[in-house]
mmCIF file of N, CA and C in Angstrom:
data_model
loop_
_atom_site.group_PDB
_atom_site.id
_atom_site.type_symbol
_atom_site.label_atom_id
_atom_site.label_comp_id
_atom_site.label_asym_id
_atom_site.label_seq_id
_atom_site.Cartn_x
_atom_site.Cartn_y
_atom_site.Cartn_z
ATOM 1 N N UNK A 7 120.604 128.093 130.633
ATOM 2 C CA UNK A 7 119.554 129.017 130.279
ATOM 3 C C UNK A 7 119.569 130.128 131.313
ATOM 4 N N UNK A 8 119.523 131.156 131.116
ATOM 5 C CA UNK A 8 119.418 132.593 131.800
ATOM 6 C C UNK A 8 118.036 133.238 131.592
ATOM 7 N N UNK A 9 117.472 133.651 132.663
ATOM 8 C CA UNK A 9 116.251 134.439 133.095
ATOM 9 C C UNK A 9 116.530 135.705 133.284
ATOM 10 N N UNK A 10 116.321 136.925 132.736
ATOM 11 C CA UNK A 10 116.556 137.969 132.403
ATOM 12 C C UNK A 10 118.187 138.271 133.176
ATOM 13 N N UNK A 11 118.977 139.601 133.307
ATOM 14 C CA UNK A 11 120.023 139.072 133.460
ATOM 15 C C UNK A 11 120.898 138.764 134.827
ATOM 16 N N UNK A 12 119.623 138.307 135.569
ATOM 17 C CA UNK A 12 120.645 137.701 136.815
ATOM 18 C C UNK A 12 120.213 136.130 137.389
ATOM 19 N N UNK A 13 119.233 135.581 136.579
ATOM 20 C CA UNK A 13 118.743 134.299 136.964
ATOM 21 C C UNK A 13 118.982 133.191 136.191
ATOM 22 N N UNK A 14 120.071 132.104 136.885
ATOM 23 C CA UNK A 14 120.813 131.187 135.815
ATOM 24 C C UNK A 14 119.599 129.659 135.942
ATOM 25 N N UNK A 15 119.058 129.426 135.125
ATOM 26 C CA UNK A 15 117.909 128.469 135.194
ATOM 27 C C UNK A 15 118.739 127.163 134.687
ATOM 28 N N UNK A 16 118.344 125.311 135.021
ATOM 29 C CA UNK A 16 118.856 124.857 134.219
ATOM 30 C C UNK A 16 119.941 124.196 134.078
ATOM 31 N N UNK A 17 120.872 124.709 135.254
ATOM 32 C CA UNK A 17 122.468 124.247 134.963
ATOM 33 C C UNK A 17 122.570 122.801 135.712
ATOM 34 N N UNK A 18 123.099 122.583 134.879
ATOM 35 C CA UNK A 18 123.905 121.005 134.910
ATOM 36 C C UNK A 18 125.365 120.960 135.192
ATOM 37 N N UNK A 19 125.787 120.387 136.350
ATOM 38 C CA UNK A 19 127.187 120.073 136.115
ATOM 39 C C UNK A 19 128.288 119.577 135.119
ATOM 40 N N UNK A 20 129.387 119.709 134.961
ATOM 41 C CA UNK A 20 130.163 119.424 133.425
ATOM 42 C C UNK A 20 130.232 117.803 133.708
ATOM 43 N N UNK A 21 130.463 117.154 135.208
ATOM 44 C CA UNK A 21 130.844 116.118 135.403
ATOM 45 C C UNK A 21 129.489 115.265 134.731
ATOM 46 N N UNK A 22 128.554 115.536 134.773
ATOM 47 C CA UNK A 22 127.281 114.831 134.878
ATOM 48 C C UNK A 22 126.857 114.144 132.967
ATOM 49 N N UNK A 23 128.382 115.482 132.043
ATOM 50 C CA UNK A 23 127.785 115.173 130.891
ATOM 51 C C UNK A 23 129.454 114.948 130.025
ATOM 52 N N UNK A 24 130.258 114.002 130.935
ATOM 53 C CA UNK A 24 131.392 113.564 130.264
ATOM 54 C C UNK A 24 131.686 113.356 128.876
ATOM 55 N N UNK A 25 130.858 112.533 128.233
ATOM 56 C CA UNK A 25 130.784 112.049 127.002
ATOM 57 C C UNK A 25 130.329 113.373 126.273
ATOM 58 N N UNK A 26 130.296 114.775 126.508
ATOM 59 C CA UNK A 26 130.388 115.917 125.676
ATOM 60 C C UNK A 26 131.594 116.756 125.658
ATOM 61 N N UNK A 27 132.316 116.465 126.433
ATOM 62 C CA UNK A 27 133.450 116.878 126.919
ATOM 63 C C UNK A 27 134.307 118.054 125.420
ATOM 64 N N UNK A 28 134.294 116.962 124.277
ATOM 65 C CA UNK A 28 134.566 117.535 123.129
ATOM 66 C C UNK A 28 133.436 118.884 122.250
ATOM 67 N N UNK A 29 132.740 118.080 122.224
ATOM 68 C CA UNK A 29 131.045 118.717 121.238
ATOM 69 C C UNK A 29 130.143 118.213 121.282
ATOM 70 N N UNK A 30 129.408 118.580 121.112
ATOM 71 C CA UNK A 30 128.038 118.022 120.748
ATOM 72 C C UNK A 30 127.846 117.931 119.014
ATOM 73 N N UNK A 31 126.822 117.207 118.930
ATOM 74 C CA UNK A 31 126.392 117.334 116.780
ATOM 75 C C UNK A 31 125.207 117.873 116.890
ATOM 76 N N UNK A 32 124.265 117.570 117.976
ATOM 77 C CA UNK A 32 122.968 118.260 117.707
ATOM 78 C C UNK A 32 122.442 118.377 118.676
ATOM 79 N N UNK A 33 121.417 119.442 119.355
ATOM 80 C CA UNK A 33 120.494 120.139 120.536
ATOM 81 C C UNK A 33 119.222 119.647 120.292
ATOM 82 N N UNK A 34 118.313 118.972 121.260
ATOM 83 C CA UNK A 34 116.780 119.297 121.512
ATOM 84 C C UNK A 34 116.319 119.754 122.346
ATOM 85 N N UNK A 35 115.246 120.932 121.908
ATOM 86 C CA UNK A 35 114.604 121.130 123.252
ATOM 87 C C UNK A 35 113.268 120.618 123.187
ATOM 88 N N UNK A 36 112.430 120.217 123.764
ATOM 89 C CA UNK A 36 111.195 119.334 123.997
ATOM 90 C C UNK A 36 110.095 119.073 124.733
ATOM 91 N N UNK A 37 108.910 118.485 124.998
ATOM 92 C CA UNK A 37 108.224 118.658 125.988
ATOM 93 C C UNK A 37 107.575 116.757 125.761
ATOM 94 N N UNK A 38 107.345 116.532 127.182
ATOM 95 C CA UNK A 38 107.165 114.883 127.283
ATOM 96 C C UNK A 38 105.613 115.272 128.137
ATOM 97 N N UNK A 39 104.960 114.122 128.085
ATOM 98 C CA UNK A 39 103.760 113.861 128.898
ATOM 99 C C UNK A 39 103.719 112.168 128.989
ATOM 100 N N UNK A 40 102.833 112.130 130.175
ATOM 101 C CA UNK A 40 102.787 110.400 130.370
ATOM 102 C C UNK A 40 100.738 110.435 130.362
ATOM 103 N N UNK A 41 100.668 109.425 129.731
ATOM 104 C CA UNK A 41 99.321 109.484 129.466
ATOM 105 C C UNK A 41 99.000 107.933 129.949
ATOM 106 N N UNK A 42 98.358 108.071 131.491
ATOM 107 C CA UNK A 42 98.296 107.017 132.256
ATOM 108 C C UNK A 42 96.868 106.094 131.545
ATOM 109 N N UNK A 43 96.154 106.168 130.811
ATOM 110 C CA UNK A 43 94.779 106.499 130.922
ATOM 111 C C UNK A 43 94.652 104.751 130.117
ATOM 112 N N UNK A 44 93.620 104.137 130.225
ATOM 113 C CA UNK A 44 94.104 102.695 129.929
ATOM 114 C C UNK A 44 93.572 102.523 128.442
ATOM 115 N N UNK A 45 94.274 101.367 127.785
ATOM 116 C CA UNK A 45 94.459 101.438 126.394
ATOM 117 C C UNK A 45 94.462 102.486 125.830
ATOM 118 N N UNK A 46 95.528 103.594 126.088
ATOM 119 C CA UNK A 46 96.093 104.390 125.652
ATOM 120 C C UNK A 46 95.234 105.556 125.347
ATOM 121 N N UNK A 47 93.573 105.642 125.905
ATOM 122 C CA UNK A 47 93.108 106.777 125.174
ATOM 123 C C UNK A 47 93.061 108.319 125.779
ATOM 124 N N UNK A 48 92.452 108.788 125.146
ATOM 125 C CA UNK A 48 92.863 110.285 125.171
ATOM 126 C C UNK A 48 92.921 111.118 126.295
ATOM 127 N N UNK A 49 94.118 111.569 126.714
ATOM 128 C CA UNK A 49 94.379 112.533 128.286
ATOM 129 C C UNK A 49 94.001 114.053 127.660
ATOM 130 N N UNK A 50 93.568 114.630 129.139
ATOM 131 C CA UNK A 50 93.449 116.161 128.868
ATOM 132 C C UNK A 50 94.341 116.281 129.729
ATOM 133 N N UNK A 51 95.860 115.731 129.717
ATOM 134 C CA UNK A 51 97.329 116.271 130.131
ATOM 135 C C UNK A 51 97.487 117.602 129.118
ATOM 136 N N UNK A 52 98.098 118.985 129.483
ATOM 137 C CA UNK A 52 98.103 119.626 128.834
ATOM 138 C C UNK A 52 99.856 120.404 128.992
ATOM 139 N N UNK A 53 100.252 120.296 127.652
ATOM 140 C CA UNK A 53 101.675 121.090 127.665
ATOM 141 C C UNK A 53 102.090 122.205 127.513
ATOM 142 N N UNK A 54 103.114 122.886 127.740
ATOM 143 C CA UNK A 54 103.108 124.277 128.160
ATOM 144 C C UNK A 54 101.628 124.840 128.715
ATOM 145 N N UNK A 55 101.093 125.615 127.951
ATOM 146 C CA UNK A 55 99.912 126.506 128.557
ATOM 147 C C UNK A 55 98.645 125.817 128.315
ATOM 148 N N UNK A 56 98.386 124.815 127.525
ATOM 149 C CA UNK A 56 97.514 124.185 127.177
ATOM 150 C C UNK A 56 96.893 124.740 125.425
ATOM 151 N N UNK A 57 97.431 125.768 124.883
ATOM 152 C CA UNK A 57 96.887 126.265 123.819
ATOM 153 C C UNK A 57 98.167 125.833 122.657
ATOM 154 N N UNK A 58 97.297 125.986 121.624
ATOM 155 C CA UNK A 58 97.750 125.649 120.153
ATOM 156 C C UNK A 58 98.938 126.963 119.925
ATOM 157 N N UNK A 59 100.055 126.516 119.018
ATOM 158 C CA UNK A 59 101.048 128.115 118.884
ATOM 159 C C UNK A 59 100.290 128.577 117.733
ATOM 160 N N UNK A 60 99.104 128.342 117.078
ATOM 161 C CA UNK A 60 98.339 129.411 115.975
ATOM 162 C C UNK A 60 97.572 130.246 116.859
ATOM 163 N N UNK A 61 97.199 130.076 118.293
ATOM 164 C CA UNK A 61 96.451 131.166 118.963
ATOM 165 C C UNK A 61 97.804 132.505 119.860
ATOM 166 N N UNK A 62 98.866 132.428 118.866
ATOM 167 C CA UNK A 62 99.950 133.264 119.382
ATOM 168 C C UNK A 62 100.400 133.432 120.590
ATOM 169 N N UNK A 63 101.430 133.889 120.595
ATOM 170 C CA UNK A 63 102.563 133.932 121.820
ATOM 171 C C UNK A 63 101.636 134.607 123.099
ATOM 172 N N UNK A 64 100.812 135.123 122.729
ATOM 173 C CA UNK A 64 99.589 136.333 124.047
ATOM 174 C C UNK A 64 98.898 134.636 124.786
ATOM 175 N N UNK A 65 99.102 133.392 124.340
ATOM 176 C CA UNK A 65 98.541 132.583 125.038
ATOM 177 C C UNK A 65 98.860 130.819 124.534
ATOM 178 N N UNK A 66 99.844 130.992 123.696
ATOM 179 C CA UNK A 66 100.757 129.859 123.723
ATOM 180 C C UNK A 66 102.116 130.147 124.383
ATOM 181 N N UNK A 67 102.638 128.782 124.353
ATOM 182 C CA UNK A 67 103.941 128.611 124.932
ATOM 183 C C UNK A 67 105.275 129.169 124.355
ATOM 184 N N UNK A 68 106.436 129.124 124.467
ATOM 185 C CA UNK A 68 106.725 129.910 123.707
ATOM 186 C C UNK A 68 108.553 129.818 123.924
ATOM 187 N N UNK A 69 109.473 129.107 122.854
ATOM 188 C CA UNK A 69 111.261 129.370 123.764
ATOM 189 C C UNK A 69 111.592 130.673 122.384
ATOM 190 N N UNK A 70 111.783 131.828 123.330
ATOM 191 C CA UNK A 70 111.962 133.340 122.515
ATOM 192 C C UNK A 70 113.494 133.094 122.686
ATOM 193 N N UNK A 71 114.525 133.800 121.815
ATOM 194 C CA UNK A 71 116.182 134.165 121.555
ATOM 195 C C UNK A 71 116.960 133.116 121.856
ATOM 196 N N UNK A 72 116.273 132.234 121.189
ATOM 197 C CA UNK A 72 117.527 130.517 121.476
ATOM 198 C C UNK A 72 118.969 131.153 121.248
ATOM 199 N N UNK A 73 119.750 130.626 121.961
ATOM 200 C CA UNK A 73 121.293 131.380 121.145
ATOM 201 C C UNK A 73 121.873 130.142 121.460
ATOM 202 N N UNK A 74 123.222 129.446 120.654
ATOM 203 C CA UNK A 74 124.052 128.281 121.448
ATOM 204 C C UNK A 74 125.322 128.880 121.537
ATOM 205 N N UNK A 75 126.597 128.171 122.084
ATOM 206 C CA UNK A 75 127.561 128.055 121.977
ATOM 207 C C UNK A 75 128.716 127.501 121.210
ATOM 208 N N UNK A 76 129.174 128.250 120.107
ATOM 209 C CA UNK A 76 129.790 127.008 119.432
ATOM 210 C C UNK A 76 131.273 126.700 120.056
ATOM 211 N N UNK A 77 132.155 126.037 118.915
ATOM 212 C CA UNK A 77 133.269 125.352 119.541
ATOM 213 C C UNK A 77 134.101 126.654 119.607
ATOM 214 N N UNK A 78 134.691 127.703 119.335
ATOM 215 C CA UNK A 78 134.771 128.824 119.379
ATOM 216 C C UNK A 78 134.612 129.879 120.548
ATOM 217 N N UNK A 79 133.833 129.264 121.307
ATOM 218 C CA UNK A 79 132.564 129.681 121.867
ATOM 219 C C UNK A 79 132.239 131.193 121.948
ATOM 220 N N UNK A 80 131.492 131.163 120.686
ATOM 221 C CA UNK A 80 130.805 132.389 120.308
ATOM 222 C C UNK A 80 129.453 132.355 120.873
ATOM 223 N N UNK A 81 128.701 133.106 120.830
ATOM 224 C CA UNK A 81 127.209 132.868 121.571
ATOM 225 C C UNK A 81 126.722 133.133 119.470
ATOM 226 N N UNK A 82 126.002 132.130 119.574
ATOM 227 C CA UNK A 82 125.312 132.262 117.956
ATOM 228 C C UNK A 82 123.663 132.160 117.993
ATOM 229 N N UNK A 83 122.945 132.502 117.274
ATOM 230 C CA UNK A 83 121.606 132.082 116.949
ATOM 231 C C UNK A 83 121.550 130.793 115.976
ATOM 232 N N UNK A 84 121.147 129.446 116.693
ATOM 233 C CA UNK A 84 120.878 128.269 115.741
ATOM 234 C C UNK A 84 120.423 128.387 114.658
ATOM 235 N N UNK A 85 120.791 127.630 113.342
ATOM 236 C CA UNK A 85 120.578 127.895 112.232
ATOM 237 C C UNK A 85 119.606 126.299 111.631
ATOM 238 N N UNK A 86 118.489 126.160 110.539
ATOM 239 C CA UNK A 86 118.062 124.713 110.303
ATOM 240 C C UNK A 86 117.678 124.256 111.848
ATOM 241 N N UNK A 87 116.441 124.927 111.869
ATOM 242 C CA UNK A 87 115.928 124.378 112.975
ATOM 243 C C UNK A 87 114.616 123.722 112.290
ATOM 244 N N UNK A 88 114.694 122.530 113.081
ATOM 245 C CA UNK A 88 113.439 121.607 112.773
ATOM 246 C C UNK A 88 112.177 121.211 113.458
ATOM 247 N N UNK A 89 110.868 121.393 113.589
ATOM 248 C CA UNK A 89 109.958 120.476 114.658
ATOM 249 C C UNK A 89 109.472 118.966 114.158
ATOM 250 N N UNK A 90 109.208 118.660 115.078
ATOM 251 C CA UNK A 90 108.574 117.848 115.172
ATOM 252 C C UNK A 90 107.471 117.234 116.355
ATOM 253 N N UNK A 91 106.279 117.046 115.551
ATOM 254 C CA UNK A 91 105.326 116.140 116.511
ATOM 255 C C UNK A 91 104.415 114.870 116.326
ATOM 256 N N UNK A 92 104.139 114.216 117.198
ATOM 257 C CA UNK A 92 103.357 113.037 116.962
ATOM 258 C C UNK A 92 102.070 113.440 116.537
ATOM 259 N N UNK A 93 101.408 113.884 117.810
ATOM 260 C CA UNK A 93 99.872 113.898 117.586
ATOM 261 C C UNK A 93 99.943 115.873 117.153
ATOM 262 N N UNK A 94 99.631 115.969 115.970
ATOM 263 C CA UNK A 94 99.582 117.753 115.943
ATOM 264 C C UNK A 94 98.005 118.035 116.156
ATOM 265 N N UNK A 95 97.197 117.163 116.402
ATOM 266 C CA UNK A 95 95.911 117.400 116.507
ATOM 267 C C UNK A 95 95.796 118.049 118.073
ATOM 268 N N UNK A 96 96.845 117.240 118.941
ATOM 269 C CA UNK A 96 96.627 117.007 120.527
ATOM 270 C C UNK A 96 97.588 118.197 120.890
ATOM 271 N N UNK A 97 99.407 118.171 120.132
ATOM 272 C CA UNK A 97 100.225 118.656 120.772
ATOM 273 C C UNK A 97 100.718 119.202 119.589
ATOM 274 N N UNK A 98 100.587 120.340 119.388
ATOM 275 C CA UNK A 98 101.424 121.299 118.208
ATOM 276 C C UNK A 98 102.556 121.961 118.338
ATOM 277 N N UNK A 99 103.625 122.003 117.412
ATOM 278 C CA UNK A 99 104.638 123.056 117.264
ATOM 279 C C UNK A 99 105.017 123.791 116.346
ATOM 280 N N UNK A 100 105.460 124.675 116.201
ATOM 281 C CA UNK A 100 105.502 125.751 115.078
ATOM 282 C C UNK A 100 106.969 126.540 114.956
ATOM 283 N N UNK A 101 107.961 127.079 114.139
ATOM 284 C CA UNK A 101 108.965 127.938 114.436
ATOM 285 C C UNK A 101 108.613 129.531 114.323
ATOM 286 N N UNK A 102 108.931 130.523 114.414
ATOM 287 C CA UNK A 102 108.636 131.809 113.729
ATOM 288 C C UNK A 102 110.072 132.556 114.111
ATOM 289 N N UNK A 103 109.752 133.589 114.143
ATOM 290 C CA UNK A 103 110.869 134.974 114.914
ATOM 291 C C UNK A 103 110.196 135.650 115.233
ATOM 292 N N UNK A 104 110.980 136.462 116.219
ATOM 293 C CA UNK A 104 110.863 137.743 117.036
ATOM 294 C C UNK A 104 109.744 138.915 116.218
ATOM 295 N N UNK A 105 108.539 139.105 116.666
ATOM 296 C CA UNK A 105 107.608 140.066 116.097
ATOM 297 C C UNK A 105 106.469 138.815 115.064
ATOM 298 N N UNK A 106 106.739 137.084 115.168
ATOM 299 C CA UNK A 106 105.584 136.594 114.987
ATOM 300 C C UNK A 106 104.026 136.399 116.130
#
């Protein structure tokens, strides 16, 4: 991942991810929380910024110009992108483009 164009965020060594050596089949990107709180009830752990992505990018979280690499290695924009979440009440996700 690159931070505007001189800040390389992110990098992993090649040794560290052998078993890709060839390709990959599929990318996630994601967000985890641990919710210490006993019999499991409800944390005010909060991810990315703490806001819903229907109160827009001015104050949700936000991954803008995903691009990957293919085998080729072309720089591409991912195509069939999917979310998913458990609790959408607690932790929401949404897709859009550039100017949602």
């Amino acid at each position: 991942m690159q931070f505007g164009n001189h800040y390389v965020l992110g990098y992993w060594p090649s040794f560290l991810f052998s078993y890709l050596a060839d390709s990959a089949s599929m990318i996630d990107w994601g967000g985890e929380f641990l919710n210490s709180e006993p019999d499991g009830q409800h944390t005010s752990t909060q991810m990315g910024s703490g806001h819903f992505p229907k109160e827009g990018v001015g104050k949700s979280s936000c991954f803008r110009n995903i691009q990957i690499v293919d085998a080729s290695n072309n720089v591409k924009v991912p195509i069939g992108i999917g979310t998913f979440t458990e609790q959408s009440n607690c932790y929401d996700v949404q897709t859009g483009s550039n100017g949602d």
